[in-house]
PDB file of C-alpha atoms in Angstrom:
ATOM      1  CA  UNK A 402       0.000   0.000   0.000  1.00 62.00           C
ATOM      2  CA  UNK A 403       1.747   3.429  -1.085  1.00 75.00           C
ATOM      3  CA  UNK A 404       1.922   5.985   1.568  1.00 92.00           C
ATOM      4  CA  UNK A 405       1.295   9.814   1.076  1.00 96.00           C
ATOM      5  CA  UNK A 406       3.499  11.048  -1.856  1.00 96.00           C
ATOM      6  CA  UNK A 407       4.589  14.704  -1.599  1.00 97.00           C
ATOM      7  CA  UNK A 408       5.725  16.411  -4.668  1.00 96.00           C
ATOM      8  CA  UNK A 409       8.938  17.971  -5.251  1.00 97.00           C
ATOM      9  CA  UNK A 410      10.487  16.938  -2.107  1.00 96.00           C
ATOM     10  CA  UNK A 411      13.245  19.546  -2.503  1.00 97.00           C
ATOM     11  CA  UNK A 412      12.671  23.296  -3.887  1.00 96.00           C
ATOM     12  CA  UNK A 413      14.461  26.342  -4.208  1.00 98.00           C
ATOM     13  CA  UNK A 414      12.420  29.477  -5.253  1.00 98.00           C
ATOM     14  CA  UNK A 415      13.313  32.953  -5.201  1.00 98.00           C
ATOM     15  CA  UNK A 416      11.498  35.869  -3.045  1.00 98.00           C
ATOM     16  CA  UNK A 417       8.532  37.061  -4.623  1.00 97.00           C
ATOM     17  CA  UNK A 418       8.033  33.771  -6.920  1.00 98.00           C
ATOM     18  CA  UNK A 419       4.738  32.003  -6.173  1.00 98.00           C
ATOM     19  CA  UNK A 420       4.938  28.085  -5.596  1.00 98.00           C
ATOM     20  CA  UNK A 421       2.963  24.489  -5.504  1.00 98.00           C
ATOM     21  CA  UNK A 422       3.329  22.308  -3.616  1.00 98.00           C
ATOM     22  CA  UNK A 423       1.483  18.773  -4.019  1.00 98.00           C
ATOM     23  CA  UNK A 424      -0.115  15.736  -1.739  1.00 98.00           C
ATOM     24  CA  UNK A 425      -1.267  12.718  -2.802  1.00 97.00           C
ATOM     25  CA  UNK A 426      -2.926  10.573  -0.181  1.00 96.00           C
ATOM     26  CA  UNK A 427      -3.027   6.964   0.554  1.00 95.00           C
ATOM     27  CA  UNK A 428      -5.645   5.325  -1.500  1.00 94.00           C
ATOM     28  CA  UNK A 429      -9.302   5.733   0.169  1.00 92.00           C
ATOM     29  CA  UNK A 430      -8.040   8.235   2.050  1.00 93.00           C
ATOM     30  CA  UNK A 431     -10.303  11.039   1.922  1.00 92.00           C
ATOM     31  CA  UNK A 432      -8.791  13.636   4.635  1.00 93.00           C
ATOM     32  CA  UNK A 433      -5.770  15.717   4.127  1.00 95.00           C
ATOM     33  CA  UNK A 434      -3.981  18.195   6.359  1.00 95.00           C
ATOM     34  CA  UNK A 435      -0.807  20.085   6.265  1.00 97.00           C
ATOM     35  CA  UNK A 436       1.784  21.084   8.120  1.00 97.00           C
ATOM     36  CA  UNK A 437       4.807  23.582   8.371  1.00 98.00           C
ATOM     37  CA  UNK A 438       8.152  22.933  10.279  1.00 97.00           C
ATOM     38  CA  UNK A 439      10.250  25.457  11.019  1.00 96.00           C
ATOM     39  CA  UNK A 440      13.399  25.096  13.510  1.00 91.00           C
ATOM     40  CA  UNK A 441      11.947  28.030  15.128  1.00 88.00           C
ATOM     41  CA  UNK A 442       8.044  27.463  15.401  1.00 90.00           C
ATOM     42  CA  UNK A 443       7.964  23.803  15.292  1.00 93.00           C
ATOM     43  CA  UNK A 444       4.872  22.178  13.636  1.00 96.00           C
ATOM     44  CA  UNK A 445       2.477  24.607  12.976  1.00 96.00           C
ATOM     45  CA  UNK A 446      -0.986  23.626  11.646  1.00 96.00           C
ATOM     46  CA  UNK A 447      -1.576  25.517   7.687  1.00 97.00           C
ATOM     47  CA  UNK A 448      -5.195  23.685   6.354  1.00 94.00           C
ATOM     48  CA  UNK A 449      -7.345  20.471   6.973  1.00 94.00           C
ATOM     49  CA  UNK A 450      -9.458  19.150   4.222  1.00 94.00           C
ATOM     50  CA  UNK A 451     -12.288  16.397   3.926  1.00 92.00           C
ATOM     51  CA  UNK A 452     -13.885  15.253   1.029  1.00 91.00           C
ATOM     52  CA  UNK A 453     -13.097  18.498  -0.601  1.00 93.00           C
ATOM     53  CA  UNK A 454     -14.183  20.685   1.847  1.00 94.00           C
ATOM     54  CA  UNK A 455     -11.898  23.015   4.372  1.00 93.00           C
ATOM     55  CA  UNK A 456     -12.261  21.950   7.428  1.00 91.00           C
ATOM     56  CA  UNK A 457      -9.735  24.018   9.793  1.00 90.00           C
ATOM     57  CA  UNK A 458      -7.544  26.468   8.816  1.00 94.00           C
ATOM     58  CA  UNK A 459      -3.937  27.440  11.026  1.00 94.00           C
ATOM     59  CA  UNK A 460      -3.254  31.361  11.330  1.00 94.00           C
ATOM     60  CA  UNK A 461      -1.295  32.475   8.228  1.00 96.00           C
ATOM     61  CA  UNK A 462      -1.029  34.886   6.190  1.00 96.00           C
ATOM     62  CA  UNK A 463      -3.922  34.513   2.904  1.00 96.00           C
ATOM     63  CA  UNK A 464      -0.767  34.111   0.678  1.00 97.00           C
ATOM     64  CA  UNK A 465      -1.002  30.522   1.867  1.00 98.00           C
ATOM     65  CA  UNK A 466      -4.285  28.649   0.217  1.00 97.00           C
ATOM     66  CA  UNK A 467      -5.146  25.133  -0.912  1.00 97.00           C
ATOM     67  CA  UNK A 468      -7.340  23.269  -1.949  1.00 96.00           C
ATOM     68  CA  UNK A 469      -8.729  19.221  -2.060  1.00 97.00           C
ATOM     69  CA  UNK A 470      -9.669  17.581  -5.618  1.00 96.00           C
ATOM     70  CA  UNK A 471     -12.082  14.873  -5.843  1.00 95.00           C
ATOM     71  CA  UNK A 472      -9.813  12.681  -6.317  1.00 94.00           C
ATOM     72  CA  UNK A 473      -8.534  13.402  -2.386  1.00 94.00           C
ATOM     73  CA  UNK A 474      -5.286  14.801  -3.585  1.00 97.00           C
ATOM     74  CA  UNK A 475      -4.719  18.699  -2.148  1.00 98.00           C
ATOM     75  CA  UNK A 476      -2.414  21.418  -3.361  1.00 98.00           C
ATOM     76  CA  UNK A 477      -1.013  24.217  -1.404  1.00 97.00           C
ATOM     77  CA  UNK A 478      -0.255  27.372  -2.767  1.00 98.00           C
ATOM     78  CA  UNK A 479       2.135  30.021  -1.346  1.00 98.00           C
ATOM     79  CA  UNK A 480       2.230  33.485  -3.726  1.00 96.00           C
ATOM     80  CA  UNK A 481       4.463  36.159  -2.773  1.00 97.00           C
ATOM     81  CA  UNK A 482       7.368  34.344  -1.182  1.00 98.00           C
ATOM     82  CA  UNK A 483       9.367  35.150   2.045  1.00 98.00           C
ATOM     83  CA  UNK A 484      12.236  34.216   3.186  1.00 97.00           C
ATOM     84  CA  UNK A 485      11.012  33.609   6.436  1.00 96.00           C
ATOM     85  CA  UNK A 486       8.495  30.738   4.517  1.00 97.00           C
ATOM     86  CA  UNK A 487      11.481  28.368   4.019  1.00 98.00           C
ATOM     87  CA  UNK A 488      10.409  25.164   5.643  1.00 98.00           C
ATOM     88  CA  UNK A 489       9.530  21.750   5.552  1.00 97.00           C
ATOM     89  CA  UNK A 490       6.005  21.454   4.871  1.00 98.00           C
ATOM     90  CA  UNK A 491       4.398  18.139   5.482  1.00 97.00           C
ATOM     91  CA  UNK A 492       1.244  16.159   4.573  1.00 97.00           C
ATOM     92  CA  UNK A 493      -1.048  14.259   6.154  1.00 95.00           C
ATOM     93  CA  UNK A 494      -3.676  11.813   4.969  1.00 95.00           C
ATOM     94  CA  UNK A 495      -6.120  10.093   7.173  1.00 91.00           C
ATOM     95  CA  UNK A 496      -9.028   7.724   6.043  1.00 87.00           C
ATOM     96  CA  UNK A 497     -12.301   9.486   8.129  1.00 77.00           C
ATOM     97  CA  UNK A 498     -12.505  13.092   9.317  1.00 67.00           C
ATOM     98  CA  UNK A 499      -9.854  13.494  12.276  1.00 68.00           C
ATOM     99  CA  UNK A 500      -8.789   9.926  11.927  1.00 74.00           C
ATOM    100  CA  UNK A 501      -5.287   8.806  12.823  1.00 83.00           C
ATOM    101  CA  UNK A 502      -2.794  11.050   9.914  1.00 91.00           C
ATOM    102  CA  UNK A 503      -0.186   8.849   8.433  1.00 93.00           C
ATOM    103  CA  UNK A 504       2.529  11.738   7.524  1.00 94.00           C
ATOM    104  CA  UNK A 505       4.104  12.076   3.998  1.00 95.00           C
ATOM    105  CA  UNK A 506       8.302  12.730   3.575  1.00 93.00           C
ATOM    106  CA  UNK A 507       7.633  16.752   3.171  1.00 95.00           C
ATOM    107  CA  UNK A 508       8.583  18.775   0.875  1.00 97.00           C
ATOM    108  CA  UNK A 509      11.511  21.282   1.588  1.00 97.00           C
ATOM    109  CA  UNK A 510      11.168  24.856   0.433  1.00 98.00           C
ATOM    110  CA  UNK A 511      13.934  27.100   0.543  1.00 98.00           C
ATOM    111  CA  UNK A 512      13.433  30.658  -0.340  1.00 98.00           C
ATOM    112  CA  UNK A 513      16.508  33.198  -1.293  1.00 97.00           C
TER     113      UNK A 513
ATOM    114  CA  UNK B1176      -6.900  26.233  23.774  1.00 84.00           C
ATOM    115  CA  UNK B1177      -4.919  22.885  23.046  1.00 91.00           C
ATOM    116  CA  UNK B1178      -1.167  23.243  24.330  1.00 96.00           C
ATOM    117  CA  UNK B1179       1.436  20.618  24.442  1.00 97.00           C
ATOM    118  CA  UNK B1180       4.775  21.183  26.331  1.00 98.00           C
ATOM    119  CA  UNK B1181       7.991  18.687  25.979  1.00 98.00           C
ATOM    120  CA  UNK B1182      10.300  20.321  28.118  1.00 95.00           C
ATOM    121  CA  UNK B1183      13.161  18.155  26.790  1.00 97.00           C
ATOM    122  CA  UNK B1184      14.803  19.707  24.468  1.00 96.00           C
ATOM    123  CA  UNK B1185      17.871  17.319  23.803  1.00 97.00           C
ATOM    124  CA  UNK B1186      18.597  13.815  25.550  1.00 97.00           C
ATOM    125  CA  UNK B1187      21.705  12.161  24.776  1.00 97.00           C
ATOM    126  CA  UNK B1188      22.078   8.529  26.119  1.00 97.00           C
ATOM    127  CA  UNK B1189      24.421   5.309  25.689  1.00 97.00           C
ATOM    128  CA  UNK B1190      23.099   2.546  24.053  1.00 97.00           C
ATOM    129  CA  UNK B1191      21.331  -0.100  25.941  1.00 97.00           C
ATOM    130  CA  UNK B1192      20.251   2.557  28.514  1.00 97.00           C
ATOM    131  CA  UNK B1193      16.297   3.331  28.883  1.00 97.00           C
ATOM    132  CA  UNK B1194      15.546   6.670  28.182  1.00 98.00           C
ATOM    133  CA  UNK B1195      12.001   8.761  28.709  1.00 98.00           C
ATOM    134  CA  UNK B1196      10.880  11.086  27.008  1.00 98.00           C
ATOM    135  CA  UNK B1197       8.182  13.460  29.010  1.00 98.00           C
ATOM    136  CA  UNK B1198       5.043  15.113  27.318  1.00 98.00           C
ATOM    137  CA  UNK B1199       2.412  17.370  29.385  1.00 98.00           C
ATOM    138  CA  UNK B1200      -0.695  18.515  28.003  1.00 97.00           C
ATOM    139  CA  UNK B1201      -3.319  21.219  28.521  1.00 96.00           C
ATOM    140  CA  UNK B1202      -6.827  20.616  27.491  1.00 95.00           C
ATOM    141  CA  UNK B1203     -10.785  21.622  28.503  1.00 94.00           C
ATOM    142  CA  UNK B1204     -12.353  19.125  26.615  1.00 93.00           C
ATOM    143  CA  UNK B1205     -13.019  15.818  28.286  1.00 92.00           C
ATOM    144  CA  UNK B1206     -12.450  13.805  25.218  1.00 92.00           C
ATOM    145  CA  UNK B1207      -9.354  14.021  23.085  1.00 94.00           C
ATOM    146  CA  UNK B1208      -6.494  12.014  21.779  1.00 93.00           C
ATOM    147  CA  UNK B1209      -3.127  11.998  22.282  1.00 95.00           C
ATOM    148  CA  UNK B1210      -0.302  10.815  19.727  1.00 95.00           C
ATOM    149  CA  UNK B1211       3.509   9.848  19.829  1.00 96.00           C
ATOM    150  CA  UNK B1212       5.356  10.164  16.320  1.00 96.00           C
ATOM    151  CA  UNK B1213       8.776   9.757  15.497  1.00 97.00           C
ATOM    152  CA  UNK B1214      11.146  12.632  12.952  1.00 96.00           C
ATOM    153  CA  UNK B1215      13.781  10.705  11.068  1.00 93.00           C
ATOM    154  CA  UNK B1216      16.728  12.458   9.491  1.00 88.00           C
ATOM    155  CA  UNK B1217      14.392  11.689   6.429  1.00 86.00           C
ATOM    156  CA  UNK B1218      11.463  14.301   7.511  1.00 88.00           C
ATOM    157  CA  UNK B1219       8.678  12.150   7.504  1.00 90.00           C
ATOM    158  CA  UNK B1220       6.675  11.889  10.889  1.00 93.00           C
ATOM    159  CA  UNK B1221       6.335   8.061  11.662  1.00 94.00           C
ATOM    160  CA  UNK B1222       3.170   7.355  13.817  1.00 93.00           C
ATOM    161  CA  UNK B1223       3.788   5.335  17.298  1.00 94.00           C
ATOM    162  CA  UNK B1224       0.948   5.311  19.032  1.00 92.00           C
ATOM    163  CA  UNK B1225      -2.397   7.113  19.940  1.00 91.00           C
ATOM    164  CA  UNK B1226      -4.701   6.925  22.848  1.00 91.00           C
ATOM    165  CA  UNK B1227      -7.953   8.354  23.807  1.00 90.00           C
ATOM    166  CA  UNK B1228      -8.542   9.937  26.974  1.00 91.00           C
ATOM    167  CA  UNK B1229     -10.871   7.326  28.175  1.00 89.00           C
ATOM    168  CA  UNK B1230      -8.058   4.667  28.148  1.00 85.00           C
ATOM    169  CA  UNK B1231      -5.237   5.159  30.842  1.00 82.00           C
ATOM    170  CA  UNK B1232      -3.907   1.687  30.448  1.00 81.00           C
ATOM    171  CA  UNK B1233      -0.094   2.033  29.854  1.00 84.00           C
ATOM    172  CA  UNK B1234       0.940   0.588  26.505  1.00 85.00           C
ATOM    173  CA  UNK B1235       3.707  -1.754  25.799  1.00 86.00           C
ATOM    174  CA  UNK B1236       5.377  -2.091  22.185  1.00 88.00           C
ATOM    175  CA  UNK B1237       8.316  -4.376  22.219  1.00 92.00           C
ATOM    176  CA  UNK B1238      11.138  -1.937  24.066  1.00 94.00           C
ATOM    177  CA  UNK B1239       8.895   1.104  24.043  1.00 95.00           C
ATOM    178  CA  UNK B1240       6.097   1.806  26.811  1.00 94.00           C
ATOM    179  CA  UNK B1241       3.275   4.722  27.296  1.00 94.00           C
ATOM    180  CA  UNK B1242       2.500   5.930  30.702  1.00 94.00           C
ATOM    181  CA  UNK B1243      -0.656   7.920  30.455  1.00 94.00           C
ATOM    182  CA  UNK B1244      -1.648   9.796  33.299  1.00 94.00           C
ATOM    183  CA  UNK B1245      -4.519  12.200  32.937  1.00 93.00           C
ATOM    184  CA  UNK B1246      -4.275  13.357  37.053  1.00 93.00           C
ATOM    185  CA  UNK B1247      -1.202  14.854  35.672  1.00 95.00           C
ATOM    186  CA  UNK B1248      -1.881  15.609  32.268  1.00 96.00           C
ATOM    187  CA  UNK B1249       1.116  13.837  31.025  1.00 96.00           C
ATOM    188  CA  UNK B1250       1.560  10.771  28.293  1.00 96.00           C
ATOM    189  CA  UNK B1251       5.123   9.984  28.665  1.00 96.00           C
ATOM    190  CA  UNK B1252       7.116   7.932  26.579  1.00 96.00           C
ATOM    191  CA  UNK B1253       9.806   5.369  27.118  1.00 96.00           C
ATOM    192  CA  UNK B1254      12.314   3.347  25.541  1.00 96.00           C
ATOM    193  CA  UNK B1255      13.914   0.569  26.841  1.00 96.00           C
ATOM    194  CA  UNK B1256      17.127  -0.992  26.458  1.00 97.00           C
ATOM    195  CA  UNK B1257      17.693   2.309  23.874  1.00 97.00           C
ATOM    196  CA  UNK B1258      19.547   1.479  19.908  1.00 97.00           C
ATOM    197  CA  UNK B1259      21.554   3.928  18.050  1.00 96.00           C
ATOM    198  CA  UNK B1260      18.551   3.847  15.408  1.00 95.00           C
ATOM    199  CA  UNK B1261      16.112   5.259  18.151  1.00 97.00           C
ATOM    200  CA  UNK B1262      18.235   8.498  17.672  1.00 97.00           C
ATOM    201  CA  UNK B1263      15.331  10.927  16.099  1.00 97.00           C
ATOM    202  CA  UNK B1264      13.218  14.278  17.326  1.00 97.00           C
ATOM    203  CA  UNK B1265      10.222  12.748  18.815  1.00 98.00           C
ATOM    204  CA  UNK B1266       6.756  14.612  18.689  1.00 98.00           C
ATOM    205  CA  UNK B1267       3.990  14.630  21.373  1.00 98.00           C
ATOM    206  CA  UNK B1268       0.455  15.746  19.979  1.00 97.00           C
ATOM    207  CA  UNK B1269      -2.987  16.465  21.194  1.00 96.00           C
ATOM    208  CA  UNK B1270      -6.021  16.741  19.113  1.00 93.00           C
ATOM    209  CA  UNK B1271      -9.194  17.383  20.943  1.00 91.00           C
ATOM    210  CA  UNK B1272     -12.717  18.445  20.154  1.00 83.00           C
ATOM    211  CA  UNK B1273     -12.976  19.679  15.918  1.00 81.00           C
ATOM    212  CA  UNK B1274      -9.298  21.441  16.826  1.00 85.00           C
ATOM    213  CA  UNK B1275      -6.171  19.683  14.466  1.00 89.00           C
ATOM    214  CA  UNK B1276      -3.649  18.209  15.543  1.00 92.00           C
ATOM    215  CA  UNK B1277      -1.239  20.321  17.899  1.00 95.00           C
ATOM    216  CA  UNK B1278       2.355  19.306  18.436  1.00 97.00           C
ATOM    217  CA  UNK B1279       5.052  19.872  20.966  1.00 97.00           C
ATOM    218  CA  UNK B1280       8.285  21.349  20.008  1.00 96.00           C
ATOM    219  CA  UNK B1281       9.513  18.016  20.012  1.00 97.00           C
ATOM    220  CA  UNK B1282      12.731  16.103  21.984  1.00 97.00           C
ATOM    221  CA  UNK B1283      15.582  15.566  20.124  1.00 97.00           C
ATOM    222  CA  UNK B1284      17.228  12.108  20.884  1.00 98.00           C
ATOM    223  CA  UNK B1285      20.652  10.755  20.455  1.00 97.00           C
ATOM    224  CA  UNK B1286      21.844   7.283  21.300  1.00 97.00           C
ATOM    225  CA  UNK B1287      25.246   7.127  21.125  1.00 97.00           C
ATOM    226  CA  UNK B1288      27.057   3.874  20.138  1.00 94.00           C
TER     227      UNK B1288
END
């Protein structure tokens, strides 16, 4: 069974470029959430999707959006970028709403 | 709010020695879960256990063990007997009512060989 498949896993973008970032679930999987890791702030919550639908949404900035395709896989979107939004951003997948997340590698975005 | 604290910032331990790792939480709602997961040099945040607040049974895996304690709000974690491949940031988290998941800064973990 394939686990959640992030896509790129590495990513260098200059400041003020936008960029997409991608999240493919495990199969059946219909909830996806994601994550950014900074050394500084930790894990901090960014969106929760389910069947399409935004669930929860962490406190940033509206440069950071997303979105859930019928197909269960999610794109996140950050326009504008800042340094300060170099990270490792991770996805989760889970198979009900708020069921256990099974994490994907991340992908690493670094902004110069 | 949801708030999870590991105080632990870095442990470093010789192998074969146990080693726990301490997670407190802070929480209104009666029923919530809490979550161990394990960081990798890879990234990817590798899922060790949950447990609801109804169950305060301790958990045993092979050489790791849960002690849940909700009269302390704490769901410690430890490993016994510790490898150099334990060596990883561990994450505590706490999801509770329609609230994500909320993690704690993490403990970073070195066994040394």
């Amino acid at each position: 069974k394939a686990g959640v498949t992030q896509t790129p896993r590495y990513l260098i973008k200059t400041r003020g470029q936008q960029v997409t970032l991608s999240c493919s679930p495990i199969s059946g999987h219909r909830s996806v959430s994601w994550y950014q890791q900074t050394p500084g702030q930790g894990l901090q919550f960014l969106f929760e999707y389910f069947s399409e639908t935004q669930r929860n949404k962490g406190n940033f900035p509206g440069r950071f959006s997303g979105r859930q395709f019928s197909n269960s896989r999610s794109e996140m979107n950050v326009s504008t970028l800042e340094l300060g939004d170099s990270a490792l951003y991770l996805c989760a997948s889970s198979l009900e709403d708020r069921g256990n997340p099974t994490f994907g590698s991340g992908t690493r975005l670094t902004v110069v | 709010a949801q708030k999870v604290t590991q105080a632990q910032t870095e442990i470093s331990v010789v192998e074969k020695e146990d080693v726990t790792l301490d997670c407190v939480y802070e929480t209104r709602d009666t029923t919530y879960y809490l979550f161990w997961y394990k960081q990798p040099p890879s990234g990817e945040l590798v899922f060790l256990i949950r447990r609801n607040s109804f169950d305060e049974q301790n958990e045993i895996s092979g050489r790791y063990s849960w002690n849940f304690q909700k009269s302390t709000s704490s769901f410690n974690f430890t490993i016994t007997a510790s490898q150099v491949v334990d060596s990883a940031v561990y994450f505590c988290a706490l999801r509770a009512g329609n609230t994500p998941l909320v993690f704690g800064k993490g403990t970073r973990l070195s066994v040394i060989a």
